[in-house]
mmCIF file with all atom_site columns, C-alpha atoms in Angstrom:
data_model
loop_
_atom_site.group_PDB
_atom_site.id
_atom_site.type_symbol
_atom_site.label_atom_id
_atom_site.label_alt_id
_atom_site.label_comp_id
_atom_site.label_asym_id
_atom_site.label_entity_id
_atom_site.label_seq_id
_atom_site.pdbx_PDB_ins_code
_atom_site.Cartn_x
_atom_site.Cartn_y
_atom_site.Cartn_z
_atom_site.occupancy
_atom_site.B_iso_or_equiv
_atom_site.pdbx_formal_charge
_atom_site.auth_seq_id
_atom_site.auth_comp_id
_atom_site.auth_asym_id
_atom_site.auth_atom_id
_atom_site.pdbx_PDB_model_num
ATOM 1   C CA . UNK A 1 1   ? 72.612 126.525 139.879 1.00 91.00 ? 10  UNK A CA 1
ATOM 2   C CA . UNK A 1 2   ? 72.809 122.760 139.820 1.00 94.00 ? 11  UNK A CA 1
ATOM 3   C CA . UNK A 1 3   ? 74.759 121.083 136.991 1.00 96.00 ? 12  UNK A CA 1
ATOM 4   C CA . UNK A 1 4   ? 74.992 117.387 136.204 1.00 98.00 ? 13  UNK A CA 1
ATOM 5   C CA . UNK A 1 5   ? 78.601 116.868 135.047 1.00 98.00 ? 14  UNK A CA 1
ATOM 6   C CA . UNK A 1 6   ? 79.612 113.907 132.909 1.00 98.00 ? 15  UNK A CA 1
ATOM 7   C CA . UNK A 1 7   ? 83.364 113.522 132.595 1.00 98.00 ? 16  UNK A CA 1
ATOM 8   C CA . UNK A 1 8   ? 85.999 110.883 131.905 1.00 97.00 ? 17  UNK A CA 1
ATOM 9   C CA . UNK A 1 9   ? 87.754 109.189 134.807 1.00 97.00 ? 18  UNK A CA 1
ATOM 10  C CA . UNK A 1 10  ? 90.168 106.327 134.075 1.00 96.00 ? 19  UNK A CA 1
ATOM 11  C CA . UNK A 1 11  ? 88.584 105.743 130.648 1.00 96.00 ? 20  UNK A CA 1
ATOM 12  C CA . UNK A 1 12  ? 85.006 105.595 131.951 1.00 97.00 ? 21  UNK A CA 1
ATOM 13  C CA . UNK A 1 13  ? 82.318 108.269 131.972 1.00 97.00 ? 22  UNK A CA 1
ATOM 14  C CA . UNK A 1 14  ? 81.234 109.213 135.480 1.00 98.00 ? 23  UNK A CA 1
ATOM 15  C CA . UNK A 1 15  ? 78.468 111.506 136.702 1.00 98.00 ? 24  UNK A CA 1
ATOM 16  C CA . UNK A 1 16  ? 79.021 114.152 139.346 1.00 97.00 ? 25  UNK A CA 1
ATOM 17  C CA . UNK A 1 17  ? 76.734 116.849 140.720 1.00 97.00 ? 26  UNK A CA 1
ATOM 18  C CA . UNK A 1 18  ? 78.052 120.399 140.748 1.00 97.00 ? 27  UNK A CA 1
ATOM 19  C CA . UNK A 1 19  ? 76.712 123.629 142.203 1.00 95.00 ? 28  UNK A CA 1
ATOM 20  C CA . UNK A 1 20  ? 77.599 126.889 140.448 1.00 95.00 ? 29  UNK A CA 1
ATOM 21  C CA . UNK A 1 21  ? 77.522 129.562 143.189 1.00 95.00 ? 30  UNK A CA 1
ATOM 22  C CA . UNK A 1 22  ? 74.879 132.239 142.893 1.00 95.00 ? 31  UNK A CA 1
ATOM 23  C CA . UNK A 1 23  ? 73.979 135.370 144.796 1.00 95.00 ? 32  UNK A CA 1
ATOM 24  C CA . UNK A 1 24  ? 70.625 136.955 145.474 1.00 96.00 ? 33  UNK A CA 1
ATOM 25  C CA . UNK A 1 25  ? 69.802 139.777 143.075 1.00 95.00 ? 34  UNK A CA 1
ATOM 26  C CA . UNK A 1 26  ? 66.663 141.868 142.581 1.00 95.00 ? 35  UNK A CA 1
ATOM 27  C CA . UNK A 1 27  ? 65.276 139.422 139.997 1.00 94.00 ? 36  UNK A CA 1
ATOM 28  C CA . UNK A 1 28  ? 66.349 136.207 141.744 1.00 95.00 ? 37  UNK A CA 1
ATOM 29  C CA . UNK A 1 29  ? 69.600 134.316 142.177 1.00 95.00 ? 38  UNK A CA 1
ATOM 30  C CA . UNK A 1 30  ? 72.348 134.758 139.578 1.00 94.00 ? 39  UNK A CA 1
ATOM 31  C CA . UNK A 1 31  ? 75.696 133.143 138.897 1.00 95.00 ? 40  UNK A CA 1
ATOM 32  C CA . UNK A 1 32  ? 78.649 135.119 137.633 1.00 93.00 ? 41  UNK A CA 1
ATOM 33  C CA . UNK A 1 33  ? 78.852 135.370 133.843 1.00 93.00 ? 42  UNK A CA 1
ATOM 34  C CA . UNK A 1 34  ? 80.428 132.202 132.454 1.00 94.00 ? 43  UNK A CA 1
ATOM 35  C CA . UNK A 1 35  ? 82.978 132.478 129.644 1.00 94.00 ? 44  UNK A CA 1
ATOM 36  C CA . UNK A 1 36  ? 81.519 130.948 126.497 1.00 96.00 ? 45  UNK A CA 1
ATOM 37  C CA . UNK A 1 37  ? 82.911 129.997 123.130 1.00 95.00 ? 46  UNK A CA 1
ATOM 38  C CA . UNK A 1 38  ? 79.481 130.290 121.533 1.00 97.00 ? 47  UNK A CA 1
ATOM 39  C CA . UNK A 1 39  ? 75.920 129.021 121.681 1.00 98.00 ? 48  UNK A CA 1
ATOM 40  C CA . UNK A 1 40  ? 73.996 126.625 119.439 1.00 97.00 ? 49  UNK A CA 1
ATOM 41  C CA . UNK A 1 41  ? 70.215 126.221 119.309 1.00 97.00 ? 50  UNK A CA 1
ATOM 42  C CA . UNK A 1 42  ? 68.977 122.874 117.976 1.00 94.00 ? 51  UNK A CA 1
ATOM 43  C CA . UNK A 1 43  ? 65.314 122.757 117.033 1.00 92.00 ? 52  UNK A CA 1
ATOM 44  C CA . UNK A 1 44  ? 63.181 119.870 115.829 1.00 89.00 ? 53  UNK A CA 1
ATOM 45  C CA . UNK A 1 45  ? 65.524 117.392 117.512 1.00 84.00 ? 54  UNK A CA 1
ATOM 46  C CA . UNK A 1 46  ? 64.248 113.954 116.511 1.00 86.00 ? 55  UNK A CA 1
ATOM 47  C CA . UNK A 1 47  ? 63.543 111.338 119.153 1.00 87.00 ? 56  UNK A CA 1
ATOM 48  C CA . UNK A 1 48  ? 66.779 109.374 118.982 1.00 89.00 ? 57  UNK A CA 1
ATOM 49  C CA . UNK A 1 49  ? 68.683 106.765 120.987 1.00 93.00 ? 58  UNK A CA 1
ATOM 50  C CA . UNK A 1 50  ? 72.445 107.141 120.689 1.00 94.00 ? 59  UNK A CA 1
ATOM 51  C CA . UNK A 1 51  ? 74.754 104.288 121.685 1.00 97.00 ? 60  UNK A CA 1
ATOM 52  C CA . UNK A 1 52  ? 78.015 105.019 123.498 1.00 98.00 ? 61  UNK A CA 1
ATOM 53  C CA . UNK A 1 53  ? 79.643 108.191 122.208 1.00 98.00 ? 62  UNK A CA 1
ATOM 54  C CA . UNK A 1 54  ? 81.742 111.049 123.521 1.00 98.00 ? 63  UNK A CA 1
ATOM 55  C CA . UNK A 1 55  ? 80.613 114.630 123.828 1.00 97.00 ? 64  UNK A CA 1
ATOM 56  C CA . UNK A 1 56  ? 81.555 116.421 120.584 1.00 97.00 ? 65  UNK A CA 1
ATOM 57  C CA . UNK A 1 57  ? 82.939 119.367 122.586 1.00 97.00 ? 66  UNK A CA 1
ATOM 58  C CA . UNK A 1 58  ? 82.809 120.760 126.137 1.00 97.00 ? 67  UNK A CA 1
ATOM 59  C CA . UNK A 1 59  ? 79.279 122.081 126.431 1.00 98.00 ? 68  UNK A CA 1
ATOM 60  C CA . UNK A 1 60  ? 76.412 122.764 128.760 1.00 98.00 ? 69  UNK A CA 1
ATOM 61  C CA . UNK A 1 61  ? 73.243 121.182 127.379 1.00 97.00 ? 70  UNK A CA 1
ATOM 62  C CA . UNK A 1 62  ? 70.041 122.979 128.371 1.00 97.00 ? 71  UNK A CA 1
ATOM 63  C CA . UNK A 1 63  ? 66.749 121.380 127.288 1.00 96.00 ? 72  UNK A CA 1
ATOM 64  C CA . UNK A 1 64  ? 64.305 124.157 126.460 1.00 96.00 ? 73  UNK A CA 1
ATOM 65  C CA . UNK A 1 65  ? 61.609 121.741 125.334 1.00 94.00 ? 74  UNK A CA 1
ATOM 66  C CA . UNK A 1 66  ? 61.901 117.976 125.703 1.00 94.00 ? 75  UNK A CA 1
ATOM 67  C CA . UNK A 1 67  ? 64.482 116.060 127.697 1.00 94.00 ? 76  UNK A CA 1
ATOM 68  C CA . UNK A 1 68  ? 67.614 113.976 127.374 1.00 94.00 ? 77  UNK A CA 1
ATOM 69  C CA . UNK A 1 69  ? 68.438 110.823 129.313 1.00 96.00 ? 78  UNK A CA 1
ATOM 70  C CA . UNK A 1 70  ? 72.128 110.084 129.897 1.00 97.00 ? 79  UNK A CA 1
ATOM 71  C CA . UNK A 1 71  ? 73.501 106.640 130.810 1.00 98.00 ? 80  UNK A CA 1
ATOM 72  C CA . UNK A 1 72  ? 77.074 105.718 131.751 1.00 97.00 ? 81  UNK A CA 1
ATOM 73  C CA . UNK A 1 73  ? 78.802 102.383 131.207 1.00 94.00 ? 82  UNK A CA 1
ATOM 74  C CA . UNK A 1 74  ? 78.192 101.502 134.861 1.00 95.00 ? 83  UNK A CA 1
ATOM 75  C CA . UNK A 1 75  ? 74.438 101.858 134.283 1.00 97.00 ? 84  UNK A CA 1
ATOM 76  C CA . UNK A 1 76  ? 73.929 105.148 136.131 1.00 97.00 ? 85  UNK A CA 1
ATOM 77  C CA . UNK A 1 77  ? 71.105 107.107 134.480 1.00 98.00 ? 86  UNK A CA 1
ATOM 78  C CA . UNK A 1 78  ? 70.119 110.764 134.768 1.00 98.00 ? 87  UNK A CA 1
ATOM 79  C CA . UNK A 1 79  ? 67.176 112.515 133.147 1.00 97.00 ? 88  UNK A CA 1
ATOM 80  C CA . UNK A 1 80  ? 67.818 116.148 132.199 1.00 97.00 ? 89  UNK A CA 1
ATOM 81  C CA . UNK A 1 81  ? 64.569 118.110 131.797 1.00 96.00 ? 90  UNK A CA 1
ATOM 82  C CA . UNK A 1 82  ? 63.761 121.779 131.182 1.00 96.00 ? 91  UNK A CA 1
ATOM 83  C CA . UNK A 1 83  ? 65.021 123.774 134.163 1.00 93.00 ? 92  UNK A CA 1
ATOM 84  C CA . UNK A 1 84  ? 68.084 121.515 134.467 1.00 96.00 ? 93  UNK A CA 1
ATOM 85  C CA . UNK A 1 85  ? 71.506 121.576 132.802 1.00 97.00 ? 94  UNK A CA 1
ATOM 86  C CA . UNK A 1 86  ? 74.058 118.939 131.776 1.00 98.00 ? 95  UNK A CA 1
ATOM 87  C CA . UNK A 1 87  ? 77.769 119.696 131.494 1.00 98.00 ? 96  UNK A CA 1
ATOM 88  C CA . UNK A 1 88  ? 78.979 117.245 128.823 1.00 98.00 ? 97  UNK A CA 1
ATOM 89  C CA . UNK A 1 89  ? 82.737 116.905 129.274 1.00 97.00 ? 98  UNK A CA 1
ATOM 90  C CA . UNK A 1 90  ? 83.528 113.242 128.486 1.00 98.00 ? 99  UNK A CA 1
ATOM 91  C CA . UNK A 1 91  ? 85.593 113.915 125.368 1.00 97.00 ? 100 UNK A CA 1
ATOM 92  C CA . UNK A 1 92  ? 87.567 110.653 125.596 1.00 97.00 ? 101 UNK A CA 1
ATOM 93  C CA . UNK A 1 93  ? 87.039 107.124 126.899 1.00 97.00 ? 102 UNK A CA 1
ATOM 94  C CA . UNK A 1 94  ? 83.935 104.957 126.656 1.00 96.00 ? 103 UNK A CA 1
ATOM 95  C CA . UNK A 1 95  ? 81.491 107.858 126.513 1.00 98.00 ? 104 UNK A CA 1
ATOM 96  C CA . UNK A 1 96  ? 77.801 107.782 127.376 1.00 98.00 ? 105 UNK A CA 1
ATOM 97  C CA . UNK A 1 97  ? 74.444 106.823 125.868 1.00 98.00 ? 106 UNK A CA 1
ATOM 98  C CA . UNK A 1 98  ? 71.850 109.518 125.140 1.00 96.00 ? 107 UNK A CA 1
ATOM 99  C CA . UNK A 1 99  ? 68.104 109.360 124.559 1.00 94.00 ? 108 UNK A CA 1
ATOM 100 C CA . UNK A 1 100 ? 66.431 112.539 123.315 1.00 91.00 ? 109 UNK A CA 1
ATOM 101 C CA . UNK A 1 101 ? 62.651 112.740 123.883 1.00 88.00 ? 110 UNK A CA 1
ATOM 102 C CA . UNK A 1 102 ? 60.161 113.546 122.486 1.00 86.00 ? 111 UNK A CA 1
ATOM 103 C CA . UNK A 1 103 ? 60.643 114.333 118.838 1.00 83.00 ? 112 UNK A CA 1
ATOM 104 C CA . UNK A 1 104 ? 60.776 118.043 117.962 1.00 86.00 ? 113 UNK A CA 1
ATOM 105 C CA . UNK A 1 105 ? 62.625 118.920 121.162 1.00 90.00 ? 114 UNK A CA 1
ATOM 106 C CA . UNK A 1 106 ? 64.600 122.167 121.422 1.00 93.00 ? 115 UNK A CA 1
ATOM 107 C CA . UNK A 1 107 ? 68.056 122.217 122.998 1.00 94.00 ? 116 UNK A CA 1
ATOM 108 C CA . UNK A 1 108 ? 70.517 124.998 123.800 1.00 97.00 ? 117 UNK A CA 1
ATOM 109 C CA . UNK A 1 109 ? 74.248 124.145 123.777 1.00 97.00 ? 118 UNK A CA 1
ATOM 110 C CA . UNK A 1 110 ? 76.596 126.560 125.558 1.00 98.00 ? 119 UNK A CA 1
ATOM 111 C CA . UNK A 1 111 ? 80.154 125.938 124.363 1.00 98.00 ? 120 UNK A CA 1
ATOM 112 C CA . UNK A 1 112 ? 82.800 126.112 127.079 1.00 96.00 ? 121 UNK A CA 1
ATOM 113 C CA . UNK A 1 113 ? 86.439 127.131 126.714 1.00 96.00 ? 122 UNK A CA 1
ATOM 114 C CA . UNK A 1 114 ? 89.150 124.558 127.418 1.00 93.00 ? 123 UNK A CA 1
ATOM 115 C CA . UNK A 1 115 ? 90.571 126.536 130.339 1.00 94.00 ? 124 UNK A CA 1
ATOM 116 C CA . UNK A 1 116 ? 87.354 126.479 132.422 1.00 94.00 ? 125 UNK A CA 1
ATOM 117 C CA . UNK A 1 117 ? 87.736 123.894 135.216 1.00 94.00 ? 126 UNK A CA 1
ATOM 118 C CA . UNK A 1 118 ? 84.305 122.667 136.410 1.00 95.00 ? 127 UNK A CA 1
ATOM 119 C CA . UNK A 1 119 ? 85.932 121.123 139.505 1.00 94.00 ? 128 UNK A CA 1
ATOM 120 C CA . UNK A 1 120 ? 85.752 124.581 141.124 1.00 94.00 ? 129 UNK A CA 1
ATOM 121 C CA . UNK A 1 121 ? 82.000 123.962 141.484 1.00 95.00 ? 130 UNK A CA 1
ATOM 122 C CA . UNK A 1 122 ? 82.283 120.703 143.408 1.00 93.00 ? 131 UNK A CA 1
ATOM 123 C CA . UNK A 1 123 ? 79.971 120.590 146.398 1.00 79.00 ? 132 UNK A CA 1
#
């Protein structure tokens, strides 16, 4: 499973691609169960452009309907669409810009514990 990871490095938000290992199962490929601190569904998300901000918590953002565009201070942009996932982990520093599209989007937020180190999924 591919994850786009945004994290803080030397005060700046950087983007890194991660690959959560999966194994072939009867119904397709599956990762191991990830430890979660909870899940939040957001419905009727308005179309909104957010200036630089930090992630409110460590979370995997999964667009179920609609998409979110992420931009770092260096100008790198990624579009996260249904079927993709964003690991928002830039809790300090400059942060990132977000654009949620279209209005009435539905997002799933999977809250991650502090002791989970995403670096284990580096390619």
